[in-house]
C-alpha cells in the first residue's frame, strides 16, 4: 500500500493481555515504510502481536511528515487508535471543542480529533460504553471526505470503519477479515472482496462483517472476486514497478482493445449509453488530471477529427469552478486510472448535476468514478503500482480512441471500412511497442551523456504536443528537474528565450505522412533551437531522413498512422525520465517525493 502515500507510516495492535499499557500498542515513523520496519525490529516484532491491527501509510495534508503526525493517532486516554485518509474539513472547530475539555493534541493533523471525540463519546453521555454508538456519533459530526478506521482497547476483536467519498474495500478471508483502501492490501490473503457504498460504516470481527449506514440502519456491500493476478503486484525480475509496467505496455494496449471491434462494429461493452445516446451528443468535455489529462488531449484530436463535434478539455480541478456550459446533449469523458481522483470525481458529479451524460475511462474495477458515471469503458492495464503513470496512460489513449470511433460510428462521420482501417492500425500498436522497448539502451546512453541536467524542454506539434507535455511531466515527477512541454510553434512567442548553449531539448516529430506543413514546420523549429545552442534529442519515425542533420541524438520509432504516433513516441520519454532520475540520484523511481498514486483530496 506504500504507493498510496509514503511520507510516514505506522501500526497499532490491540494487545489485551498487556499488563502495562492501555491495551493498544502503537509504533509510527516518519519517512518510508523501511523506517517503520527498522523501528519494529529494534523494539522486537513479538511486541506487536495481537488479534486486531490497523496500519497506515501517509500522504501529508495537515502537518509535516513527522513521527508525531504519522498515523495511527491515539486518544488522550490511550484507549482509542484511529487511521484516516482524506480531510476532515470542520476539524478546526472540533479541535477547539476537544481542547475545551483540557485535552492536548499530540500532532498537527486534522485526523487526531476523531480519536479524542471517540474517546469522549465512549467515556460519557448517552453512548457511554458503546463502541458502535460512539463511532456513529463521531462520524455524523465530521465534514469532508474521509475513510476512518477505529479501534478501542476495550473491544479488541473489532474494528469499526467508515467511508465518505474516499475508498474502503472489505477483504473476506477464512477466520480473518481485512479492510483496505484498495485490494492490493489483502490480495495475498484473499480474492473475495466487498465493495462499500457511499457513507457506509462497517464493523468487522474475525468471523465476519456488518455494513451500516451513518444513521445505524442496516446496509449491504457488493461482493466481488478480485481477478488481478498476484504477480501483478510484484516486480517480476525488474528493479522497479515502473520498469516492469513500461514493459507491460504491449499487453496493456492489446488487452484494452480486445473485444471492442466485432463483426465490423465498435462495441463499447459495459456501457449504458446506446448508439442513439451517442448520436444525440453534440459536444464533448474531457475532464482528467495529470497524465490522464494528457491522454484526454489526444481524445480531443481524435474525436474532433473523426466525429466533427467540438471537444473541450479541462483539468478536472478547474472544471466545476468556472461554470462550464453543459446540457443533456453533452458527453463528459472522465478519464482516471484509479477511479478515485477527487478532482475528477467532483467534476463527474458536477457534470451529472447539469444533466450531462458521463462516460468514464477507468482502470480500476468498482471504483467510485465509474460507479457514479452513466457508462464505463475499462482499460485493462492491470494494477499500476509505480506512482508515475506509464502503461495506464497508453491504455487510456487506446480507450479514448475506441470512444472516438464509437462516436464516429454513431454519427456516421466515418464509413465502416474507414473505422475498420483505423482500428486495424490501432491493433498494430502493441507489436510496435514491443519492438520499441529495445530503445532503452540508446536512451540510457543519452541520459549518461547528459548527466545531471538542470532543466529540459519538450516540444511537439499536433498529436506530438500532448506527448511533449507527458514527457515533461514524467521528468519533473521522477527526476525533480524543471521541465516544460510546449507546442513547438509557440516557442518563438516567448519560451525560445530559455534556449542557451547545451540545453537539452526533446522534439517529437510528427509523421511525415500526416499534415505535410506540420512536419516541415517542426523541422524548421529544430533548426531554430539548434542555431541557439540547444542539444536536440529528436524522436522521429523510421525512414524520416529530413531530421538527421539537426539531431544531436535521433531516437527512431516504428512507422504508424499519424494519430497513433503518441502510443509509440511516449515510450522513449518514459525510459529517458527514469534514466535521468537515476543519474540525478533518485533511485526509488516508483515513489517520487511528495506524490501518491491516488489523490483522494481536492
Ligand atoms: O488515477 P488518475 O488517472 O485519476 O490520476 C491522475 C493523476 O494524478 C496521475 O495521472 C498523475 O499525474 C501521475 N502521477 C502521472 O504520472
Coordinates of C-alpha atoms and ligand atoms in Angstrom, one line a residue:
X1 CA 0.0 0.0 0.0
X2 CA 3.0 2.2 0.2
X3 CA 2.4 3.6 -3.3
X4 CA -0.7 5.4 -1.9
X5 CA 1.5 7.6 0.4
X6 CA 5.0 7.2 1.8
X7 CA 5.9 10.2 3.9
X8 CA 5.3 8.3 7.1
X9 CA 3.7 5.1 8.4
X10 CA 2.5 3.3 11.5
X11 CA 0.6 0.5 13.0
X12 CA -1.5 -0.1 16.1
X13 CA -2.2 -3.5 17.5
X14 CA -4.7 -4.5 20.2
X15 CA -2.8 -6.3 22.9
X16 CA -5.5 -7.1 25.6
X17 CA -3.1 -9.0 27.8
X18 CA -0.5 -6.2 28.1
X19 CA -0.3 -5.5 31.8
X20 CA 1.5 -2.2 31.4
X21 CA -0.3 -0.4 28.5
X22 CA -3.9 0.5 27.9
X23 CA -4.3 -2.4 25.6
X24 CA -3.2 -0.8 22.3
X25 CA 0.4 -0.9 21.1
X26 CA 1.4 1.7 18.6
X27 CA 4.5 2.5 16.6
X28 CA 5.0 5.1 13.9
X29 CA 7.8 6.7 12.0
X30 CA 8.4 9.5 9.5
X31 CA 9.8 8.5 6.1
X32 CA 9.4 5.4 4.0
X33 CA 8.0 2.1 5.3
X34 CA 11.5 0.8 5.8
X35 CA 11.9 3.2 8.7
X36 CA 8.9 1.7 10.4
X37 CA 10.2 -1.8 9.8
X38 CA 13.5 -0.9 11.3
X39 CA 11.9 0.6 14.3
X40 CA 9.7 -2.5 14.8
X41 CA 12.8 -4.8 14.5
X42 CA 14.6 -2.6 17.1
X43 CA 11.7 -2.9 19.6
X44 CA 11.1 -6.5 18.8
X45 CA 8.4 -7.7 16.4
X46 CA 7.0 -10.0 19.0
X47 CA 5.9 -6.9 20.9
X48 CA 3.3 -6.3 18.2
X49 CA 1.4 -9.5 18.0
X50 CA -2.3 -9.3 18.6
X51 CA -5.7 -10.2 17.2
X52 CA -6.6 -6.9 15.6
X53 CA -4.4 -4.3 13.9
X54 CA -4.6 -1.2 11.8
X55 CA -1.9 0.4 9.7
X56 CA -1.4 3.5 7.6
X57 CA 0.9 5.0 5.0
X58 CA 0.5 8.7 4.9
X59 CA 0.5 11.5 2.2
X60 CA 0.5 14.6 4.3
X61 CA -2.3 17.2 4.1
X62 CA -2.3 18.8 7.6
X63 CA 1.1 18.9 9.3
X64 CA 4.5 18.0 8.1
X65 CA 5.6 14.3 7.7
X66 CA 7.0 13.8 11.3
X67 CA 6.7 10.9 13.7
X68 CA 4.0 12.8 15.6
X69 CA 1.9 13.5 12.6
X70 CA 2.1 9.9 11.4
X71 CA -0.9 7.7 11.9
X72 CA -2.3 5.9 13.9
X73 CA -3.4 8.6 16.3
X74 CA -4.3 7.8 19.8
X75 CA -6.9 9.3 22.1
X76 CA -6.0 11.2 25.3
X77 CA -6.9 8.1 27.4
X78 CA -4.9 5.9 25.1
X79 CA -7.8 3.6 24.6
X80 CA -8.7 4.6 21.0
X81 CA -6.5 4.4 17.9
X82 CA -7.5 5.6 14.5
X83 CA -6.2 5.9 11.0
X84 CA -7.6 8.4 8.5
X85 CA -7.5 9.0 4.8
X86 CA -9.0 12.3 3.4
X87 CA -9.6 15.7 5.0
X88 CA -11.9 16.5 8.0
X89 CA -13.0 19.9 6.9
X90 CA -14.5 21.1 10.2
X91 CA -11.5 19.9 12.2
X92 CA -10.6 23.4 13.5
X93 CA -14.0 23.8 15.2
X94 CA -13.9 20.3 16.6
X95 CA -10.3 20.7 17.8
X96 CA -11.3 23.8 19.7
X97 CA -14.2 21.9 21.3
X98 CA -11.9 19.0 22.3
X99 CA -9.3 21.4 23.7
X100 CA -12.1 22.9 25.8
X101 CA -12.1 19.5 27.7
X102 CA -8.5 20.2 28.6
X103 CA -7.2 17.7 26.1
X104 CA -3.8 18.4 24.5
X105 CA -3.2 17.4 20.9
X106 CA 0.0 15.4 20.1
X107 CA 0.0 16.2 16.4
X108 CA -0.8 19.0 13.9
X109 CA -3.2 16.7 11.9
X110 CA -6.9 17.1 11.3
X111 CA -7.2 13.3 11.9
X112 CA -6.3 13.2 15.6
X113 CA -9.5 15.0 16.6
X114 CA -11.5 11.9 15.6
X115 CA -9.6 9.8 18.2
X116 CA -10.4 12.2 21.0
X117 CA -14.0 12.6 20.0
X118 CA -14.5 8.9 20.0
X119 CA -12.9 8.5 23.5
X120 CA -15.1 11.4 24.8
X121 CA -18.3 9.8 23.3
X122 CA -17.3 6.4 24.8
X123 CA -16.5 7.7 28.2
X124 CA -19.6 9.8 28.9
X125 CA -23.1 10.7 27.8
X126 CA -25.8 8.6 26.1
X127 CA -23.3 6.5 24.1
X128 CA -21.0 5.7 27.1
X129 CA -19.5 2.2 27.0
X130 CA -21.0 1.6 23.5
X131 CA -18.2 1.4 20.9
X132 CA -20.5 1.3 17.9
X133 CA -22.9 4.0 19.0
X134 CA -19.9 6.2 19.9
X135 CA -18.3 5.7 16.5
X136 CA -21.6 6.6 14.7
X137 CA -22.0 9.7 16.9
X138 CA -18.5 10.9 15.9
X139 CA -18.9 10.0 12.2
X140 CA -22.1 12.1 12.0
X141 CA -20.2 15.1 13.2
X142 CA -17.4 15.0 10.6
X143 CA -17.5 17.0 7.4
X144 CA -15.3 16.4 4.4
X145 CA -14.0 13.3 2.7
X146 CA -12.7 10.5 4.9
X147 CA -12.0 6.9 5.3
X148 CA -11.6 6.2 9.0
X149 CA -10.7 3.1 11.0
X150 CA -11.4 3.0 14.7
X151 CA -10.1 0.5 17.3
X152 CA -10.9 0.5 21.0
X153 CA -8.8 -1.2 23.7
X154 CA -12.0 -2.5 25.4
X155 CA -13.2 -4.1 22.2
X156 CA -10.1 -5.8 21.0
X157 CA -11.8 -8.1 18.5
X158 CA -13.4 -5.4 16.5
X159 CA -12.6 -2.6 14.0
X160 CA -15.2 -0.1 13.0
X161 CA -14.6 1.7 9.7
X162 CA -16.4 4.2 7.6
X163 CA -16.1 5.9 4.2
X164 CA -17.4 9.1 2.8
X165 CA -16.0 9.9 -0.7
X166 CA -12.7 8.1 -0.2
X167 CA -12.2 4.4 -0.8
X168 CA -12.6 1.4 1.5
X169 CA -12.9 -2.2 0.5
X170 CA -13.5 -5.3 2.7
X171 CA -11.5 -8.5 2.2
X172 CA -13.2 -11.6 3.3
X173 CA -10.8 -14.3 4.4
X174 CA -11.2 -17.6 6.3
X175 CA -11.3 -16.8 10.0
X176 CA -9.8 -13.4 9.2
X177 CA -11.1 -10.1 7.8
X178 CA -9.4 -7.2 6.1
X179 CA -10.1 -3.6 5.2
X180 CA -8.1 -1.7 2.7
X181 CA -8.1 1.5 0.6
X182 CA -7.6 -0.9 -2.3
X183 CA -7.4 -4.6 -2.9
X184 CA -3.6 -4.6 -3.1
X185 CA -3.8 -4.5 0.7
X186 CA -5.0 -8.1 1.0
X187 CA -4.7 -9.7 -2.4
X188 CA -2.1 -12.0 -0.9
X189 CA -4.6 -13.4 1.6
X190 CA -8.0 -13.5 -0.2
X191 CA -9.7 -12.9 -3.6
X192 CA -13.1 -12.3 -2.0
X193 CA -13.8 -8.7 -1.6
X194 CA -16.8 -6.5 -0.8
X195 CA -17.4 -3.1 -2.3
X196 CA -19.0 -0.5 0.0
X197 CA -21.3 2.3 -1.0
X198 CA -21.0 6.0 -0.2
X199 CA -21.5 6.8 3.5
X200 CA -21.2 3.2 4.7
X201 CA -19.9 2.1 8.1
X202 CA -18.6 -1.4 8.5
X203 CA -17.9 -3.4 11.7
X204 CA -15.5 -6.3 11.2
X205 CA -14.6 -9.1 13.6
X206 CA -12.5 -12.1 12.8
X207 CA -15.7 -14.0 11.9
X208 CA -17.4 -11.6 9.6
X209 CA -18.6 -8.1 8.8
X210 CA -21.7 -6.0 9.1
X211 CA -22.5 -3.0 6.9
X212 CA -24.4 0.0 8.3
X213 CA -25.5 3.5 7.2
X214 CA -24.3 6.5 9.1
X215 CA -27.7 6.5 11.0
X216 CA -27.1 3.0 12.2
X217 CA -29.6 1.3 9.9
X218 CA -28.5 -1.9 8.0
X219 CA -27.0 -1.6 4.6
X220 CA -25.1 -4.1 2.5
X221 CA -22.0 -4.2 0.4
X222 CA -21.5 -5.7 -3.1
X223 CA -19.3 -8.9 -3.1
X224 CA -16.9 -9.4 -6.0
X225 CA -13.9 -11.6 -6.8
X226 CA -10.6 -10.0 -7.4
X227 CA -9.3 -11.0 -10.8
X228 CA -5.9 -9.3 -10.6
X229 CA -3.0 -11.7 -10.7
X230 CA -0.9 -11.6 -7.6
X231 CA 2.2 -11.4 -9.8
X232 CA 0.9 -8.1 -11.0
X233 CA 1.7 -6.7 -7.6
X234 CA 5.3 -8.0 -7.7
X235 CA 8.3 -6.7 -9.6
X236 CA 8.8 -9.9 -11.6
X237 CA 12.6 -9.5 -12.0
X238 CA 12.6 -5.8 -12.8
X239 CA 14.3 -3.4 -10.4
X240 CA 11.2 -1.2 -10.2
X241 CA 7.5 -1.4 -10.8
X242 CA 7.8 1.4 -13.3
X243 CA 10.3 -0.5 -15.5
X244 CA 8.0 -3.6 -15.3
X245 CA 5.0 -1.5 -16.2
X246 CA 6.7 0.1 -19.2
X247 CA 7.4 -3.4 -20.4
X248 CA 3.8 -4.4 -19.9
X249 CA 2.6 -1.7 -22.3
X250 CA 2.1 -4.0 -25.3
X251 CA -0.2 -6.2 -23.2
X252 CA -2.0 -3.2 -21.6
X253 CA -2.9 -1.8 -25.0
X254 CA -3.7 -5.2 -26.5
X255 CA -6.0 -6.1 -23.6
X256 CA -7.7 -2.8 -23.7
X257 CA -8.5 -3.2 -27.4
X258 CA -9.7 -6.8 -27.0
X259 CA -13.3 -7.4 -27.9
X260 CA -14.1 -3.8 -28.9
X261 CA -14.4 -4.5 -32.6
X262 CA -16.7 -7.3 -33.6
X263 CA -18.5 -8.0 -36.9
X264 CA -17.3 -4.8 -38.4
X265 CA -18.6 -2.7 -35.5
X266 CA -17.1 -0.9 -32.5
X267 CA -18.6 -2.3 -29.3
X268 CA -18.4 -0.3 -26.1
X269 CA -19.3 -3.0 -23.6
X270 CA -20.2 -2.2 -20.0
X271 CA -21.9 0.9 -21.3
X272 CA -25.3 2.0 -20.6
X273 CA -25.2 4.6 -23.4
X274 CA -27.0 3.4 -26.5
X275 CA -25.8 4.2 -30.1
X276 CA -28.8 6.5 -30.0
X277 CA -27.4 8.3 -26.9
X278 CA -24.1 8.7 -28.6
X279 CA -25.7 10.1 -31.7
X280 CA -27.6 12.6 -29.7
X281 CA -24.3 14.0 -28.3
X282 CA -23.4 17.4 -29.8
X283 CA -20.4 18.3 -27.7
X284 CA -17.8 16.5 -25.6
X285 CA -16.0 17.7 -22.5
X286 CA -13.0 15.8 -21.3
X287 CA -12.1 16.0 -17.6
X288 CA -9.0 14.4 -16.1
X289 CA -5.8 15.2 -14.2
X290 CA -2.0 14.7 -14.8
X291 CA -1.2 12.0 -17.3
X292 CA -4.9 11.2 -17.8
X293 CA -5.4 14.8 -18.9
X294 CA -2.7 14.4 -21.5
X295 CA -4.4 11.3 -22.8
X296 CA -7.6 13.4 -22.9
X297 CA -5.9 15.9 -25.2
X298 CA -5.4 13.1 -27.6
X299 CA -9.1 12.2 -27.3
X300 CA -9.8 15.8 -28.4
X301 CA -7.6 15.5 -31.5
X302 CA -9.2 12.1 -32.4
X303 CA -12.9 13.0 -31.8
X304 CA -12.8 16.3 -33.5
X305 CA -11.1 14.8 -36.5
X306 CA -13.3 11.7 -36.7
X307 CA -16.7 13.0 -35.5
X308 CA -16.6 16.7 -36.3
X309 CA -18.2 17.7 -33.0
X310 CA -16.5 20.2 -30.6
X311 CA -14.4 18.7 -27.8
X312 CA -13.3 20.8 -24.8
X313 CA -10.7 19.6 -22.4
X314 CA -10.3 20.8 -18.9
X315 CA -8.1 19.9 -15.9
X316 CA -10.7 18.4 -13.6
X317 CA -9.8 20.6 -10.6
X318 CA -10.9 23.7 -12.6
X319 CA -13.9 22.3 -14.3
X320 CA -16.8 22.8 -11.9
X321 CA -15.5 26.1 -10.6
X322 CA -15.8 28.0 -13.9
X323 CA -19.4 27.1 -14.6
X324 CA -18.9 25.2 -17.9
X325 CA -21.9 25.2 -20.3
X326 CA -23.3 21.7 -20.2
X327 CA -26.6 20.2 -21.1
X328 CA -28.2 16.8 -21.8
X329 CA -26.5 16.7 -25.2
X330 CA -23.1 16.9 -23.7
X331 CA -21.0 13.9 -23.2
X332 CA -18.4 14.2 -20.4
X333 CA -15.5 11.8 -20.8
X334 CA -13.9 11.3 -17.3
X335 CA -10.5 9.7 -17.5
X336 CA -8.9 8.2 -14.4
X337 CA -6.6 5.2 -13.8
X338 CA -7.5 4.9 -10.2
X339 CA -11.2 5.9 -10.5
X340 CA -10.7 7.7 -7.2
X341 CA -9.1 11.0 -8.0
X342 CA -11.2 13.5 -6.0
X343 CA -10.9 16.3 -8.6
X344 CA -12.2 14.1 -11.4
X345 CA -14.9 12.7 -9.2
X346 CA -16.2 16.1 -8.3
X347 CA -16.1 17.1 -12.0
X348 CA -18.2 14.0 -12.7
X349 CA -20.7 15.0 -10.0
X350 CA -20.9 18.5 -11.4
X351 CA -21.5 17.2 -14.9
X352 CA -24.3 14.9 -13.8
X353 CA -25.9 17.7 -11.8
X354 CA -26.1 19.7 -15.0
X355 CA -27.8 16.9 -16.9
X356 CA -24.7 15.8 -19.0
X357 CA -24.0 12.1 -19.6
X358 CA -20.8 10.8 -18.2
X359 CA -18.6 8.1 -19.7
X360 CA -15.7 7.0 -17.5
X361 CA -12.4 5.6 -18.9
X362 CA -11.0 3.8 -15.9
X363 CA -8.5 1.1 -14.9
X364 CA -9.9 0.1 -11.6
X365 CA -13.0 -2.1 -11.3
X366 CA -15.7 -1.0 -8.9
X367 CA -14.0 2.4 -8.1
X368 CA -16.0 5.5 -7.4
X369 CA -15.8 7.3 -10.7
X370 CA -17.2 4.5 -12.8
X371 CA -19.8 3.9 -10.2
X372 CA -21.1 7.4 -10.4
X373 CA -20.9 7.6 -14.2
X374 CA -23.5 6.7 -16.7
X375 CA -21.2 4.3 -18.5
X376 CA -17.6 3.0 -18.3
X377 CA -15.0 1.8 -20.6
X378 CA -12.4 -0.1 -18.7
X379 CA -8.7 0.0 -19.6
X380 CA -7.2 -3.4 -19.0
X381 CA -3.7 -2.3 -17.9
X382 CA -3.7 -4.3 -14.7
X383 CA -2.7 -2.8 -11.4
X384 CA -0.3 0.1 -11.8
X385 CA 1.9 0.4 -8.8
X386 CA 4.6 2.9 -10.0
X387 CA 3.4 6.3 -9.0
X388 CA 4.4 7.7 -12.4
X389 CA 1.8 6.5 -14.9
X390 CA 3.1 4.6 -17.9
X391 CA 1.0 1.6 -19.0
X392 CA -2.2 3.1 -17.8
X393 CA -1.5 6.2 -19.9
X394 CA -1.1 4.2 -23.1
X395 CA -4.1 2.2 -22.3
X396 CA -6.1 5.4 -21.7
X397 CA -5.1 6.7 -25.1
X398 CA -6.2 3.4 -26.7
X399 CA -9.5 3.6 -24.9
X400 CA -10.1 7.2 -25.8
X401 CA -9.6 6.2 -29.5
X402 CA -12.2 3.5 -29.1
X403 CA -14.6 6.1 -27.7
X404 CA -13.8 8.4 -30.7
X405 CA -14.5 5.5 -33.1
X406 CA -17.8 4.6 -31.3
X407 CA -18.9 8.3 -31.7
X408 CA -17.9 8.4 -35.4
X409 CA -19.9 5.2 -35.9
X410 CA -23.0 6.6 -34.2
X411 CA -22.8 9.9 -36.0
X412 CA -22.0 8.2 -39.4
X413 CA -19.0 10.5 -39.9
X414 CA -16.8 7.6 -40.8
X415 CA -17.7 4.8 -43.1
X416 CA -17.5 1.3 -41.7
X417 CA -14.4 0.5 -43.8
X418 CA -12.6 3.6 -42.5
X419 CA -13.4 2.6 -38.9
X420 CA -12.1 -0.9 -39.7
X421 CA -8.9 0.6 -41.1
X422 CA -8.3 2.9 -38.1
X423 CA -9.0 0.1 -35.7
X424 CA -6.5 -2.2 -37.6
X425 CA -3.8 0.4 -37.3
X426 CA -4.6 0.6 -33.5
X427 CA -4.2 -3.2 -33.3
X428 CA -0.8 -3.0 -34.9
X429 CA 0.5 -0.8 -32.0
X430 CA 1.2 -3.5 -29.3
X431 CA 3.7 -5.3 -31.6
X432 CA 5.4 -1.9 -32.4
X433 CA 5.7 -1.0 -28.7
X434 CA 7.3 -4.4 -28.2
X435 CA 9.8 -3.7 -30.8
X436 CA 10.4 -0.2 -29.3
X437 CA 11.3 -1.5 -25.8
X438 CA 14.9 -2.0 -27.0
X439 CA 15.3 1.7 -27.3
X440 CA 16.1 1.8 -23.6
X441 CA 19.8 1.0 -24.3
X442 CA 20.1 4.1 -26.5
X443 CA 18.1 6.2 -24.2
X444 CA 20.4 5.3 -21.2
X445 CA 23.5 6.4 -23.3
X446 CA 21.8 9.7 -24.0
X447 CA 21.0 10.1 -20.3
X448 CA 24.5 9.2 -19.3
X449 CA 25.9 11.8 -21.6
X450 CA 23.5 14.5 -20.2
X451 CA 24.4 13.6 -16.6
X452 CA 22.6 15.7 -14.1
X453 CA 20.8 18.3 -16.2
X454 CA 19.1 21.2 -14.5
X455 CA 16.3 21.8 -17.0
X456 CA 14.9 20.3 -20.1
X457 CA 12.3 21.3 -22.7
X458 CA 10.0 19.1 -24.7
X459 CA 8.4 20.2 -28.0
X460 CA 5.8 18.7 -30.2
X461 CA 3.2 19.7 -32.8
X462 CA -0.2 18.2 -33.4
X463 CA -0.5 14.9 -31.6
X464 CA 3.1 15.3 -30.6
X465 CA 2.2 18.2 -28.3
X466 CA 0.4 16.1 -25.6
X467 CA 3.4 13.7 -25.9
X468 CA 5.8 16.6 -25.1
X469 CA 3.6 17.5 -22.1
X470 CA 3.6 13.9 -20.9
X471 CA 7.4 13.7 -21.3
X472 CA 8.0 16.9 -19.3
X473 CA 5.6 15.7 -16.5
X474 CA 7.4 12.3 -16.3
X475 CA 10.8 14.1 -16.0
X476 CA 9.5 16.5 -13.3
X477 CA 8.0 13.8 -11.1
X478 CA 10.8 11.3 -11.4
X479 CA 14.0 13.4 -11.7
X480 CA 12.8 16.5 -9.9
X481 CA 14.1 18.5 -12.8
X482 CA 12.4 21.6 -14.1
X483 CA 10.9 20.5 -17.4
X484 CA 8.4 22.1 -19.7
X485 CA 6.4 20.9 -22.7
X486 CA 5.5 23.4 -25.4
X487 CA 3.7 23.4 -28.7
X488 CA 6.8 23.8 -30.9
X489 CA 5.1 26.7 -32.8
X490 CA 4.6 28.6 -29.6
X491 CA 8.3 28.7 -28.8
X492 CA 9.0 31.8 -30.8
X493 CA 6.3 33.6 -28.7
X494 CA 8.5 33.6 -25.6
X495 CA 10.0 30.3 -24.4
X496 CA 12.7 30.5 -27.0
X497 CA 14.4 32.9 -24.6
X498 CA 15.1 29.9 -22.4
X499 CA 17.3 28.3 -25.1
X500 CA 21.0 28.5 -24.2
X501 CA 24.1 26.6 -25.0
X502 CA 23.8 22.8 -24.3
X503 CA 20.2 23.0 -23.1
X504 CA 18.7 19.6 -23.9
X505 CA 15.5 19.8 -25.9
X506 CA 13.4 16.8 -26.9
X507 CA 11.4 17.2 -30.1
X508 CA 8.6 14.9 -31.1
X509 CA 8.5 15.0 -34.8
X510 CA 5.1 14.1 -36.4
X511 CA 4.9 11.5 -39.0
X512 CA 5.8 12.9 -42.5
X513 CA 2.7 11.0 -43.7
X514 CA 0.5 13.3 -41.7
X515 CA -0.2 17.0 -42.3
X516 CA 2.8 18.0 -44.6
X517 CA 3.2 21.5 -43.3
X518 CA 3.3 20.3 -39.7
X519 CA 6.2 18.1 -40.4
X520 CA 8.2 20.7 -42.3
X521 CA 7.4 23.4 -39.7
X522 CA 8.8 21.3 -36.9
X523 CA 12.0 20.6 -38.9
X524 CA 12.4 24.4 -39.1
X525 CA 11.7 24.7 -35.3
X526 CA 14.5 22.2 -34.7
X527 CA 16.9 24.3 -36.7
X528 CA 15.9 27.4 -34.8
X529 CA 16.8 26.0 -31.5
X530 CA 20.0 24.3 -32.8
X531 CA 21.1 27.7 -34.0
X532 CA 20.8 29.0 -30.5
X533 CA 23.0 26.3 -29.0
X534 CA 20.4 23.6 -27.8
X535 CA 21.3 19.9 -27.8
X536 CA 18.5 18.2 -29.7
X537 CA 17.1 14.8 -28.9
X538 CA 14.8 14.1 -31.8
X539 CA 12.1 11.4 -31.8
X540 CA 11.2 10.6 -35.4
X541 CA 9.7 7.8 -37.4
X542 CA 11.9 5.2 -39.1
X543 CA 12.7 6.5 -42.6
X544 CA 12.2 10.2 -41.8
X545 CA 15.6 11.4 -43.0
X546 CA 14.8 15.1 -43.1
X547 CA 15.6 15.5 -39.4
X548 CA 19.0 13.8 -39.5
X549 CA 21.2 16.9 -40.0
X550 CA 19.6 18.6 -37.0
X551 CA 19.6 15.9 -34.3
X552 CA 22.3 15.5 -31.7
X553 CA 20.6 12.3 -30.9
X554 CA 18.0 10.6 -33.1
X555 CA 15.6 8.1 -31.5
X556 CA 13.8 6.1 -34.0
X557 CA 10.2 4.9 -33.5
X558 CA 8.3 2.5 -35.8
X559 CA 6.1 3.9 -38.6
X560 CA 2.4 4.3 -37.8
X561 CA -0.7 6.2 -38.8
X562 CA 0.0 9.7 -37.6
X563 CA -2.8 9.7 -34.9
X564 CA -1.3 6.5 -33.4
X565 CA 2.2 8.0 -33.0
X566 CA 1.7 9.1 -29.4
X567 CA 1.3 5.5 -28.4
X568 CA 4.9 5.0 -29.6
X569 CA 6.6 8.3 -29.1
X570 CA 5.8 8.3 -25.4
X571 CA 7.8 5.1 -24.7
X572 CA 11.3 6.5 -25.1
X573 CA 10.4 9.5 -23.0
X574 CA 9.3 7.2 -20.1
X575 CA 12.7 5.5 -20.3
X576 CA 14.5 8.8 -20.5
X577 CA 12.9 10.2 -17.4
X578 CA 13.7 7.0 -15.5
X579 CA 17.4 7.1 -16.6
X580 CA 17.9 10.8 -15.9
X581 CA 16.2 10.3 -12.5
X582 CA 18.7 7.6 -11.6
X583 CA 21.6 9.8 -12.8
X584 CA 20.3 12.6 -10.5
X585 CA 20.3 10.2 -7.6
X586 CA 16.6 9.3 -7.4
X587 CA 16.8 5.5 -7.3
X588 CA 13.4 4.9 -6.0
X589 CA 11.6 5.9 -9.2
X590 CA 8.4 4.1 -8.0
X591 CA 7.9 6.6 -5.3
X592 CA 8.9 10.1 -6.2
X593 CA 8.9 12.6 -3.4
X594 CA 5.7 14.4 -2.3
X595 CA 3.5 12.3 -4.5
X596 CA 1.0 9.5 -4.0
X597 CA -0.7 7.2 -6.5
X598 CA -4.3 8.0 -5.7
X599 CA -5.1 11.6 -4.9
X600 CA -8.3 11.4 -2.9
X601 CA -8.3 15.0 -1.7
X602 CA -9.2 18.1 -3.8
Ligands
LIG1 O1 -5.8 7.9 -11.1 P1 -5.8 9.1 -12.1 O2 -5.6 8.7 -13.5 O3 -7.1 9.9 -11.9 O4 -4.6 10.0 -11.7 C1 -4.5 11.2 -12.3 C2 -3.1 11.8 -12.0 O5 -3.0 12.0 -10.6 C3 -1.9 10.9 -12.5 O6 -2.0 10.7 -13.8 C4 -0.6 11.6 -12.1 O7 -0.4 12.8 -12.9 C5 0.6 10.6 -12.4 N1 1.5 10.7 -11.3 C6 1.3 11.0 -13.6 O8 2.4 10.1 -13.8

